[in-house]
Amino acid sequence: MTSGATTDAAANSIAGEFVEEARAKVNLTLRVVGRRVDGYHDLESVVAFADCADRLTLLPGGPLRLRTSGPLADACGEVDDNLVLKAARLLAERVEGLKSGTFTLYKVLPVAAGIGGGSADAAAALRLLARANGLATDDARLIEVAGLTGADVPVCVPSRACVMTGVGEKLVALKLPKLASVLVNPRVAVATKDVFAALGLRNGELLVGVTDVIQAIVWPEDGASTGDWIEAFGSGTNDLEEPAKRIQPVIGGVLSALGECRGAKLVRMSGSGATCFAIFDDAAAAQTAAEKVRLAHPEWWVHAGSLS
């Protein structure tokens, strides 16, 4: 792994460099509808994005390469396997003369954490390449590459709250209010494929009944209160939570720690874990809860902020 010269995420970009934030993705609900005959899982998920993010820059010109820095750079693994480069290479195969260059990733989000860190980085790379090459972010070639790079990449390209269905490619925008929240990761990696394997669905098997599959999802209307949204989320679930806890029992401890915080209105795991979240009425309650969790578990990654 190479380390870039940038050591501060807030450092000024050099002339000609493009900058994008790669915001953490949070699954407020996640229902596994079933497993298709091709082995992929159909999902229904309400997705929001947090105000914590990796930072990706692109300096156009020269060969494609990636540098990493930041507090969690060592967790990125081999640079050649990074989804940033995968996305860039796939786009170059479809856009003749694509201008790339040097990407620099400042990594602060935990990896294999259920918050789409790598997917958000890849989506940021596609947005940067779109800007550098005069492409629209809804260009059919870019959208195709997003899906080929990873199931969570399409939702991370716009990074806006939505209902995500299919294998992650169908997105319907939602207008969420800002939700005060705390994200906690116990710094253990959880492989998505292992969690789906633990779910144990066979090809072609449905997890929910036919009536549930065809029933329309109804969410609060625009302008609804935070309480209405929290109540709606509470009627949902994350079907991957139980299999993930069997793989990493510490997830249960994270959920308990958040549930014990005063003012926690909803506590749930995001994605395939191990990151969990709690939603609060206001930012002050979220900050107090985060401080409590940090004090009790200084080894955990904790972020207090908002989802939208």
Short mmCIF file of C-alpha atoms in Angstrom, two decimals:
data_model
loop_
_atom_site.label_atom_id
_atom_site.label_comp_id
_atom_site.label_asym_id
_atom_site.label_seq_id
_atom_site.Cartn_x
_atom_site.Cartn_y
_atom_site.Cartn_z
CA MET A 1 0.00 0.00 0.00
CA THR A 2 1.22 3.47 -0.82
CA SER A 3 0.56 6.44 1.37
CA GLY A 4 -0.30 9.82 -0.08
CA ALA A 5 1.21 13.12 1.03
CA THR A 6 -2.13 14.36 2.34
CA THR A 7 -2.40 13.61 6.05
CA ASP A 8 -5.29 15.92 6.97
CA ALA A 9 -8.75 15.45 5.45
CA ALA A 10 -9.30 19.17 5.68
CA ALA A 11 -6.09 20.01 3.81
CA ASN A 12 -6.47 22.25 0.79
CA SER A 13 -6.56 20.56 -2.59
CA ILE A 14 -3.84 21.37 -5.03
CA ALA A 15 -4.70 23.19 -8.25
CA GLY A 16 -6.67 21.14 -10.74
CA GLU A 17 -7.69 18.47 -8.22
CA PHE A 18 -11.32 17.35 -7.91
CA VAL A 19 -12.73 16.45 -4.48
CA GLU A 20 -15.69 14.31 -3.41
CA GLU A 21 -16.98 13.03 -0.07
CA ALA A 22 -17.85 9.33 0.23
CA ARG A 23 -20.63 9.37 2.84
CA ALA A 24 -21.43 6.35 4.97
CA LYS A 25 -24.59 4.48 3.93
CA VAL A 26 -27.01 3.36 6.64
CA ASN A 27 -29.79 0.81 6.10
CA LEU A 28 -32.61 2.03 8.32
CA THR A 29 -34.60 -1.06 7.32
CA LEU A 30 -33.48 -4.10 5.35
CA ARG A 31 -35.84 -6.85 4.29
CA VAL A 32 -34.55 -9.83 2.33
CA VAL A 33 -37.38 -10.73 -0.02
CA GLY A 34 -35.72 -13.90 -1.23
CA ARG A 35 -32.90 -15.42 -3.20
CA ARG A 36 -33.17 -15.43 -6.97
CA VAL A 37 -32.40 -18.45 -9.13
CA ASP A 38 -29.12 -16.78 -10.15
CA GLY A 39 -28.02 -16.69 -6.48
CA TYR A 40 -28.47 -12.96 -5.92
CA HIS A 41 -30.73 -11.73 -3.11
CA ASP A 42 -33.66 -9.37 -3.71
CA LEU A 43 -33.88 -6.69 -1.03
CA GLU A 44 -36.14 -3.89 0.14
CA SER A 45 -34.29 -1.28 2.16
CA VAL A 46 -34.71 2.30 3.32
CA VAL A 47 -31.28 3.86 2.95
CA ALA A 48 -30.01 7.12 4.41
CA PHE A 49 -26.57 8.70 4.42
CA ALA A 50 -24.53 9.89 7.38
CA ASP A 51 -22.53 13.06 7.82
CA CYS A 52 -19.31 11.06 8.28
CA ALA A 53 -17.37 10.30 5.13
CA ASP A 54 -14.15 9.26 3.50
CA ARG A 55 -12.59 11.90 1.25
CA LEU A 56 -11.50 11.08 -2.30
CA THR A 57 -9.61 13.36 -4.63
CA LEU A 58 -8.62 12.99 -8.28
CA LEU A 59 -5.70 14.75 -9.89
CA PRO A 60 -6.32 14.20 -13.61
CA GLY A 61 -3.46 13.22 -15.89
CA GLY A 62 -0.98 10.38 -16.01
CA PRO A 63 -1.65 6.71 -15.34
CA LEU A 64 -4.45 5.47 -13.10
CA ARG A 65 -3.27 4.95 -9.52
CA LEU A 66 -4.51 5.16 -5.95
CA ARG A 67 -2.86 6.49 -2.82
CA THR A 68 -4.31 6.02 0.66
CA SER A 69 -3.95 7.98 3.87
CA GLY A 70 -5.92 8.66 7.01
CA PRO A 71 -6.49 6.87 10.33
CA LEU A 72 -7.94 3.71 8.74
CA ALA A 73 -5.77 3.55 5.62
CA ASP A 74 -4.15 0.30 6.76
CA ALA A 75 -7.55 -1.40 6.69
CA CYS A 76 -7.94 -0.77 2.96
CA GLY A 77 -5.92 -3.85 2.03
CA GLU A 78 -4.09 -4.19 -1.27
CA VAL A 79 -4.53 -1.09 -3.41
CA ASP A 80 -4.96 -3.10 -6.62
CA ASP A 81 -8.09 -4.73 -5.12
CA ASN A 82 -9.68 -1.42 -4.13
CA LEU A 83 -13.13 -0.71 -5.56
CA VAL A 84 -11.99 2.79 -6.59
CA LEU A 85 -9.65 1.28 -9.16
CA LYS A 86 -12.14 -1.39 -10.16
CA ALA A 87 -14.77 1.25 -10.94
CA ALA A 88 -12.29 3.40 -12.86
CA ARG A 89 -11.07 0.47 -14.96
CA LEU A 90 -14.58 -0.67 -15.80
CA LEU A 91 -15.56 2.85 -16.86
CA ALA A 92 -12.43 3.16 -19.01
CA GLU A 93 -13.53 0.04 -20.88
CA ARG A 94 -16.78 1.79 -21.82
CA VAL A 95 -15.72 5.41 -22.35
CA GLU A 96 -13.13 5.81 -25.07
CA GLY A 97 -10.29 8.10 -24.05
CA LEU A 98 -11.44 8.36 -20.43
CA LYS A 99 -9.22 10.78 -18.54
CA SER A 100 -8.17 9.37 -15.16
CA GLY A 101 -5.11 10.07 -13.02
CA THR A 102 -4.13 9.83 -9.36
CA PHE A 103 -6.79 9.17 -6.75
CA THR A 104 -6.02 9.92 -3.10
CA LEU A 105 -8.28 8.32 -0.49
CA TYR A 106 -8.39 9.69 3.05
CA LYS A 107 -9.94 6.78 4.94
CA VAL A 108 -11.95 7.32 8.14
CA LEU A 109 -14.82 4.84 7.75
CA PRO A 110 -14.37 1.27 9.01
CA VAL A 111 -14.28 -1.44 6.34
CA ALA A 112 -16.52 -4.52 6.04
CA ALA A 113 -18.80 -2.64 8.42
CA GLY A 114 -22.25 -2.59 6.82
CA ILE A 115 -22.10 1.13 5.98
CA GLY A 116 -20.85 0.82 2.41
CA GLY A 117 -17.44 2.40 2.96
CA GLY A 118 -15.79 0.77 -0.06
CA SER A 119 -18.93 1.22 -2.15
CA ALA A 120 -19.12 4.90 -1.22
CA ASP A 121 -15.46 5.30 -2.24
CA ALA A 122 -16.15 3.65 -5.62
CA ALA A 123 -19.21 5.85 -6.14
CA ALA A 124 -17.14 8.93 -5.32
CA ALA A 125 -14.57 7.79 -7.89
CA LEU A 126 -17.30 7.58 -10.53
CA ARG A 127 -18.54 11.06 -9.66
CA LEU A 128 -14.98 12.40 -9.90
CA LEU A 129 -14.42 10.74 -13.26
CA ALA A 130 -17.74 12.11 -14.48
CA ARG A 131 -16.66 15.64 -13.50
CA ALA A 132 -13.21 15.25 -15.08
CA ASN A 133 -14.66 13.93 -18.34
CA GLY A 134 -17.85 15.94 -18.68
CA LEU A 135 -20.14 12.97 -18.10
CA ALA A 136 -23.53 13.07 -16.39
CA THR A 137 -23.82 10.94 -13.25
CA ASP A 138 -26.88 9.31 -14.80
CA ASP A 139 -24.93 8.34 -17.94
CA ALA A 140 -25.97 4.78 -18.80
CA ARG A 141 -22.34 3.64 -18.92
CA LEU A 142 -21.61 5.02 -15.46
CA ILE A 143 -24.76 3.44 -14.01
CA GLU A 144 -23.81 0.10 -15.57
CA VAL A 145 -20.33 0.30 -14.06
CA ALA A 146 -21.75 1.17 -10.64
CA GLY A 147 -23.79 -2.05 -10.62
CA LEU A 148 -20.87 -4.13 -11.86
CA THR A 149 -18.55 -2.72 -9.19
CA GLY A 150 -20.78 -3.69 -6.26
CA ALA A 151 -24.40 -4.01 -5.16
CA ASP A 152 -24.24 -0.92 -2.91
CA VAL A 153 -22.44 1.32 -5.42
CA PRO A 154 -25.56 2.46 -7.36
CA VAL A 155 -27.25 3.84 -4.24
CA CYS A 156 -24.01 5.57 -3.20
CA VAL A 157 -23.62 7.44 -6.50
CA PRO A 158 -26.40 9.95 -5.67
CA SER A 159 -25.93 9.44 -1.89
CA ARG A 160 -29.49 10.52 -1.16
CA ALA A 161 -32.12 8.91 1.04
CA CYS A 162 -34.22 6.41 -0.88
CA VAL A 163 -36.03 3.11 -0.95
CA MET A 164 -33.69 0.58 -2.58
CA THR A 165 -35.07 -2.61 -4.10
CA GLY A 166 -34.00 -5.44 -6.38
CA VAL A 167 -30.33 -6.25 -5.89
CA GLY A 168 -29.70 -2.56 -5.19
CA GLU A 169 -30.32 -1.10 -8.63
CA LYS A 170 -33.88 0.24 -8.18
CA LEU A 171 -33.98 3.52 -6.28
CA VAL A 172 -36.96 5.69 -5.30
CA ALA A 173 -36.09 8.97 -3.56
CA LEU A 174 -37.36 9.75 -0.05
CA LYS A 175 -37.44 13.17 1.60
CA LEU A 176 -36.26 12.35 5.10
CA PRO A 177 -35.87 14.95 7.83
CA LYS A 178 -32.43 15.10 9.42
CA LEU A 179 -32.25 12.36 12.02
CA ALA A 180 -29.93 12.76 15.02
CA SER A 181 -27.99 9.53 15.30
CA VAL A 182 -25.08 7.60 16.73
CA LEU A 183 -23.16 5.01 14.70
CA VAL A 184 -21.07 2.40 16.50
CA ASN A 185 -18.74 -0.23 15.05
CA PRO A 186 -16.92 -2.64 17.39
CA ARG A 187 -13.97 -2.77 14.97
CA VAL A 188 -14.64 -6.30 13.80
CA ALA A 189 -15.02 -7.02 10.10
CA VAL A 190 -18.06 -8.93 8.89
CA ALA A 191 -18.06 -10.35 5.35
CA THR A 192 -21.39 -9.78 3.60
CA LYS A 193 -21.19 -13.14 1.84
CA ASP A 194 -20.84 -14.92 5.18
CA VAL A 195 -23.95 -13.23 6.57
CA PHE A 196 -26.05 -14.13 3.53
CA ALA A 197 -24.72 -17.69 3.75
CA ALA A 198 -25.79 -17.80 7.40
CA LEU A 199 -29.26 -16.60 6.35
CA GLY A 200 -29.43 -19.93 4.53
CA LEU A 201 -31.76 -19.24 1.61
CA ARG A 202 -31.66 -21.63 -1.35
CA ASN A 203 -31.72 -20.35 -4.94
CA GLY A 204 -35.31 -19.45 -5.83
CA GLU A 205 -36.47 -19.40 -2.18
CA LEU A 206 -38.64 -16.56 -0.82
CA LEU A 207 -38.15 -15.37 2.75
CA VAL A 208 -41.49 -13.55 2.89
CA GLY A 209 -44.94 -14.49 1.65
CA VAL A 210 -46.29 -13.56 -1.76
CA THR A 211 -48.75 -11.11 -0.18
CA ASP A 212 -45.86 -9.29 1.49
CA VAL A 213 -43.89 -9.14 -1.76
CA ILE A 214 -46.67 -7.46 -3.74
CA GLN A 215 -47.81 -5.14 -0.96
CA ALA A 216 -46.81 -1.54 -1.71
CA ILE A 217 -44.42 0.14 0.71
CA VAL A 218 -46.05 3.23 2.22
CA TRP A 219 -43.84 5.72 4.03
CA PRO A 220 -44.76 9.03 5.68
CA GLU A 221 -45.57 11.90 3.34
CA ASP A 222 -43.26 14.87 2.75
CA GLY A 223 -43.20 17.12 5.79
CA ALA A 224 -44.02 14.34 8.25
CA SER A 225 -42.50 14.66 11.71
CA THR A 226 -39.37 12.88 12.84
CA GLY A 227 -41.55 10.86 15.20
CA ASP A 228 -43.68 9.63 12.30
CA TRP A 229 -40.58 8.47 10.44
CA ILE A 230 -39.11 6.74 13.48
CA GLU A 231 -42.42 4.97 14.06
CA ALA A 232 -42.44 3.80 10.44
CA PHE A 233 -38.87 2.53 10.64
CA GLY A 234 -39.72 0.75 13.86
CA SER A 235 -42.30 -1.35 12.05
CA GLY A 236 -39.52 -2.63 9.80
CA THR A 237 -36.55 -4.86 10.51
CA ASN A 238 -33.10 -5.88 9.36
CA ASP A 239 -33.33 -9.51 8.32
CA LEU A 240 -29.53 -9.83 8.40
CA GLU A 241 -29.23 -8.87 12.06
CA GLU A 242 -29.74 -12.33 13.54
CA PRO A 243 -27.37 -14.20 11.18
CA ALA A 244 -24.77 -11.45 11.65
CA LYS A 245 -24.98 -11.82 15.45
CA ARG A 246 -24.36 -15.53 15.11
CA ILE A 247 -21.16 -14.76 13.20
CA GLN A 248 -20.06 -11.88 15.47
CA PRO A 249 -21.85 -12.01 18.85
CA VAL A 250 -20.34 -8.63 19.79
CA ILE A 251 -23.02 -7.08 17.56
CA GLY A 252 -25.53 -7.98 20.25
CA GLY A 253 -23.39 -6.10 22.75
CA VAL A 254 -23.34 -3.01 20.54
CA LEU A 255 -27.12 -3.08 20.17
CA SER A 256 -27.50 -3.42 23.94
CA ALA A 257 -25.11 -0.55 24.62
CA LEU A 258 -27.04 1.74 22.29
CA GLY A 259 -30.39 0.57 23.63
CA GLU A 260 -29.34 1.54 27.14
CA CYS A 261 -28.70 5.15 26.10
CA ARG A 262 -31.31 7.63 27.30
CA GLY A 263 -33.49 8.90 24.47
CA ALA A 264 -32.72 6.15 21.96
CA LYS A 265 -35.85 5.87 19.81
CA LEU A 266 -34.70 3.18 17.39
CA VAL A 267 -31.71 0.82 17.61
CA ARG A 268 -30.76 -1.47 14.75
CA MET A 269 -27.86 -2.94 12.77
CA SER A 270 -27.00 -1.45 9.37
CA GLY A 271 -26.49 -3.63 6.30
CA SER A 272 -24.72 -6.89 7.06
CA GLY A 273 -23.00 -5.40 10.14
CA ALA A 274 -21.21 -4.96 12.36
CA THR A 275 -22.07 -1.23 12.51
CA CYS A 276 -25.21 -0.44 14.50
CA PHE A 277 -27.10 2.84 14.88
CA ALA A 278 -29.47 4.58 17.23
CA ILE A 279 -31.78 7.47 16.37
CA PHE A 280 -32.55 10.22 18.88
CA ASP A 281 -34.89 13.19 19.10
CA ASP A 282 -32.10 15.75 18.96
CA ALA A 283 -28.36 16.23 18.51
CA ALA A 284 -27.72 16.86 22.21
CA ALA A 285 -29.14 13.47 23.17
CA ALA A 286 -27.08 11.81 20.43
CA GLN A 287 -23.87 13.48 21.63
CA THR A 288 -24.53 12.43 25.22
CA ALA A 289 -25.16 8.86 24.14
CA ALA A 290 -21.98 8.78 22.04
CA GLU A 291 -19.91 9.99 24.97
CA LYS A 292 -21.41 7.27 27.18
CA VAL A 293 -20.58 4.54 24.66
CA ARG A 294 -17.05 5.86 24.09
CA LEU A 295 -16.38 5.91 27.82
CA ALA A 296 -17.60 2.35 28.29
CA HIS A 297 -15.99 1.00 25.11
CA PRO A 298 -12.98 3.12 24.11
CA GLU A 299 -11.92 0.46 21.58
CA TRP A 300 -15.08 0.94 19.48
CA TRP A 301 -15.53 3.37 16.56
CA VAL A 302 -18.26 5.85 17.49
CA HIS A 303 -19.75 8.73 15.50
CA ALA A 304 -22.48 11.14 16.61
CA GLY A 305 -24.12 13.17 13.87
CA SER A 306 -27.10 13.01 11.56
CA LEU A 307 -28.67 10.89 8.84
CA SER A 308 -30.50 12.34 5.86
#
